[in-house]
Coordinates of C-alpha atoms and ligand atoms in Angstrom, one line a residue:
M1 CA 0.0 0.0 0.0
F2 CA 1.4 3.3 -1.1
I3 CA 0.0 6.4 0.7
V4 CA 0.8 10.0 -0.2
I5 CA 0.0 13.1 1.8
E6 CA 0.0 16.4 -0.1
G7 CA -0.7 20.0 0.5
I8 CA 0.7 23.5 0.7
D9 CA 3.4 24.4 3.3
G10 CA 2.0 24.7 6.8
T11 CA -0.7 22.0 6.5
G12 CA 1.0 19.7 9.0
K13 CA 1.8 16.9 6.5
T14 CA 5.0 15.8 8.2
T15 CA 3.3 15.6 11.7
L16 CA 0.3 13.8 10.2
C17 CA 2.6 11.3 8.4
R18 CA 4.2 10.5 11.8
F19 CA 0.8 10.0 13.5
L20 CA -0.4 7.8 10.6
E21 CA 2.7 5.7 10.9
E22 CA 2.1 5.2 14.6
R23 CA -1.5 4.1 14.0
L24 CA -0.5 1.7 11.2
V25 CA 2.4 0.2 13.3
R26 CA -0.1 -0.3 16.2
E27 CA -2.3 -2.3 13.8
G28 CA 0.7 -4.5 12.9
Y29 CA 1.8 -3.0 9.6
D30 CA 5.5 -2.7 8.6
V31 CA 5.7 1.0 7.7
V32 CA 8.3 3.2 5.9
I33 CA 7.9 7.0 6.0
T34 CA 9.6 8.9 3.2
A35 CA 9.4 12.4 1.7
E36 CA 10.2 14.6 -1.3
P37 CA 12.5 16.3 -2.0
T38 CA 14.4 13.3 -0.8
G39 CA 17.5 13.3 1.3
G40 CA 19.5 12.0 -1.7
P41 CA 22.0 14.1 -3.7
I42 CA 19.4 15.6 -6.1
G43 CA 16.9 16.4 -3.3
E44 CA 19.7 18.0 -1.3
L45 CA 20.7 20.1 -4.3
I46 CA 17.2 21.4 -4.9
R47 CA 16.9 22.4 -1.2
R48 CA 20.2 24.2 -1.3
K49 CA 19.9 26.2 -4.5
G50 CA 17.4 27.8 -6.9
F51 CA 17.2 27.0 -10.6
D52 CA 15.2 28.3 -13.5
P53 CA 11.7 26.9 -13.4
R54 CA 12.3 24.2 -16.1
A55 CA 15.6 23.0 -14.6
E56 CA 13.8 22.9 -11.2
A57 CA 10.9 20.8 -12.6
L58 CA 13.4 18.4 -14.2
L59 CA 15.4 18.1 -10.9
F60 CA 12.3 17.3 -8.9
A61 CA 11.4 14.7 -11.5
A62 CA 15.0 13.2 -11.4
D63 CA 14.8 13.1 -7.6
R64 CA 11.4 11.4 -7.9
S65 CA 12.7 8.8 -10.3
C66 CA 15.3 7.6 -7.7
H67 CA 12.6 7.8 -5.1
T68 CA 10.1 5.7 -7.1
A69 CA 12.8 3.0 -7.4
D70 CA 13.1 2.9 -3.6
I71 CA 9.3 3.0 -3.1
N72 CA 8.9 0.0 -5.5
E73 CA 11.6 -1.9 -3.5
W74 CA 9.9 -1.2 -0.2
L75 CA 6.5 -2.2 -1.5
S76 CA 7.9 -5.4 -3.0
R77 CA 9.1 -6.3 0.5
G78 CA 5.5 -5.9 1.8
K79 CA 5.9 -2.6 3.5
V80 CA 3.3 0.2 3.7
V81 CA 4.9 3.3 2.3
I82 CA 3.8 6.8 3.5
S83 CA 5.2 9.7 1.4
D84 CA 5.2 13.3 2.6
R85 CA 4.7 14.7 -1.0
Y86 CA 5.0 13.1 -4.4
Y87 CA 4.4 14.1 -8.0
V88 CA 1.3 16.1 -7.3
S89 CA 3.6 18.6 -5.5
S90 CA 5.3 19.2 -8.9
L91 CA 2.0 19.7 -10.7
A92 CA 0.9 22.1 -8.0
Y93 CA 4.1 24.0 -7.3
Q94 CA 6.0 24.1 -10.6
G95 CA 2.6 24.5 -12.3
A96 CA 2.2 27.7 -10.2
S97 CA 5.7 29.0 -11.0
H98 CA 5.2 29.1 -14.7
E99 CA 1.9 29.4 -16.6
G100 CA 1.7 26.9 -19.5
M101 CA 4.1 24.4 -18.0
T102 CA 1.5 22.1 -16.5
D103 CA 1.2 19.6 -19.5
W104 CA 5.0 19.4 -19.8
I105 CA 5.4 18.8 -16.1
A106 CA 2.8 16.0 -16.2
M107 CA 4.7 14.5 -19.2
I108 CA 8.1 14.5 -17.6
N109 CA 6.7 12.9 -14.5
E110 CA 4.6 10.3 -16.1
P111 CA 7.5 7.9 -16.7
V112 CA 9.0 8.3 -13.2
I113 CA 6.0 7.7 -11.0
R114 CA 3.9 5.0 -9.6
E115 CA 0.3 5.9 -8.9
P116 CA -0.3 5.9 -5.2
D117 CA -3.1 3.7 -3.7
V118 CA -4.3 6.6 -1.5
T119 CA -3.6 10.3 -2.0
V120 CA -4.8 12.8 0.5
V121 CA -4.6 16.6 -0.1
L122 CA -4.5 18.6 3.2
D123 CA -6.0 22.0 2.7
I124 CA -5.5 25.3 4.6
D125 CA -5.7 29.0 3.9
P126 CA -2.2 30.1 2.8
E127 CA -2.0 32.9 5.4
E128 CA -2.7 30.4 8.1
G129 CA -0.3 27.9 6.7
L130 CA 2.5 30.5 6.4
G131 CA 1.7 31.7 10.0
R132 CA 2.3 28.1 11.2
I133 CA 5.6 27.9 9.3
S134 CA 6.9 31.3 10.4
S135 CA 6.3 30.5 14.0
R136 CA 8.7 27.5 13.4
G137 CA 11.2 29.8 11.6
E138 CA 11.1 27.6 8.5
N139 CA 10.1 29.9 5.6
S140 CA 11.8 28.8 2.4
R141 CA 12.0 30.4 -1.0
F142 CA 8.9 28.5 -2.1
E143 CA 6.7 30.3 0.3
T144 CA 4.8 33.6 -0.2
V145 CA 1.1 34.0 0.3
G146 CA 0.4 34.9 -3.4
Y147 CA 2.4 31.9 -4.7
L148 CA 0.9 29.5 -2.2
A149 CA -2.6 30.7 -3.1
R150 CA -1.9 29.6 -6.7
V151 CA -0.4 26.3 -5.5
R152 CA -3.5 25.7 -3.4
E153 CA -5.8 26.4 -6.4
N154 CA -3.8 23.9 -8.4
Y155 CA -4.1 21.3 -5.6
L156 CA -7.9 21.8 -5.4
R157 CA -8.3 21.5 -9.1
I158 CA -6.1 18.4 -9.4
A159 CA -7.9 16.8 -6.5
R160 CA -11.3 17.5 -8.3
E161 CA -10.0 16.2 -11.6
R162 CA -8.4 13.0 -10.2
G163 CA -10.8 12.3 -7.4
Y164 CA -8.2 12.8 -4.5
R165 CA -9.7 13.4 -1.1
V166 CA -9.3 16.9 0.3
M167 CA -9.2 17.3 4.1
D168 CA -9.3 20.4 6.1
A169 CA -5.9 20.8 7.8
S170 CA -7.3 22.9 10.7
R171 CA -9.7 20.3 12.0
D172 CA -9.0 17.8 14.8
R173 CA -6.1 15.5 13.8
N174 CA -7.7 12.4 15.1
E175 CA -10.7 12.9 12.8
T176 CA -8.4 13.2 9.8
L177 CA -6.5 10.1 10.9
D178 CA -9.7 8.1 11.3
E179 CA -10.8 9.1 7.8
I180 CA -7.4 8.1 6.3
M181 CA -7.5 4.8 8.1
K182 CA -11.0 4.1 6.7
M183 CA -9.7 4.9 3.2
I184 CA -6.8 2.5 3.7
R185 CA -9.1 -0.3 4.9
E186 CA -11.4 0.2 1.9
E187 CA -8.4 -0.1 -0.5
Ligands
TMP1 P1 8.9 20.5 2.4 O1 8.8 21.8 3.0 O2 7.7 19.7 2.3 O3 10.1 19.7 2.8 O4 9.2 20.8 0.8 C1 10.1 21.7 0.4 C2 9.6 22.6 -0.7 O5 9.7 21.9 -2.0 C3 8.1 22.9 -0.5 O6 8.0 24.4 -0.4 C4 7.5 22.4 -1.8 C5 8.6 22.3 -2.7 N1 8.4 21.2 -3.8 C6 8.1 21.6 -5.1 O7 8.1 22.8 -5.4 N2 8.0 20.6 -6.0 C7 8.0 19.3 -5.7 O8 7.8 18.5 -6.6 C8 8.2 18.9 -4.3 C9 8.3 17.5 -4.0 C10 8.4 19.9 -3.4

């Protein structure tokens, strides 16, 4: 089972992934938590340095290609994989960086991805999300309200088009976890 948690910065994806792992482990599953950008050389490079939008999209896809190989390996060993971001992040973020790049981003990602069994998009107002991040002193170059508002619109549109579940990031975490666990059991 391959589960992906998506959403703009400040939605609490990382914390939710940890709590989800805890629940799944309690139910006896063997779980791997992973994230994008990865901690591999390409992921590290993207975090360190800015590139022009096309180079950036290609680097995210290259990082993802290595990541997908790892994910396939974990899944083949019977693990449940939870990923904090995957390819929808590129559609939403790089799609918001440059109008007209969306089709090309989908095209370069298509060969390097594996469709997740469950994708959840956490949703929050960008101002609130940014407020949560600034209080942690973690703002990065990807984060301004105007940009995140466009990223959020992309997420909501993609979720509508592809049938991904959107969950309110400000509600009680246990309710969100219950809903995700139900989706997992129904898979
Ligand atoms: P993180 O804060 O979740 O670790 O992610 C770092 C930033 O990378 C975040 O602002 C979103 C951005 N990002 C993209 O722009 N495109 C992508 O494909 C991915 C995976 C992340």
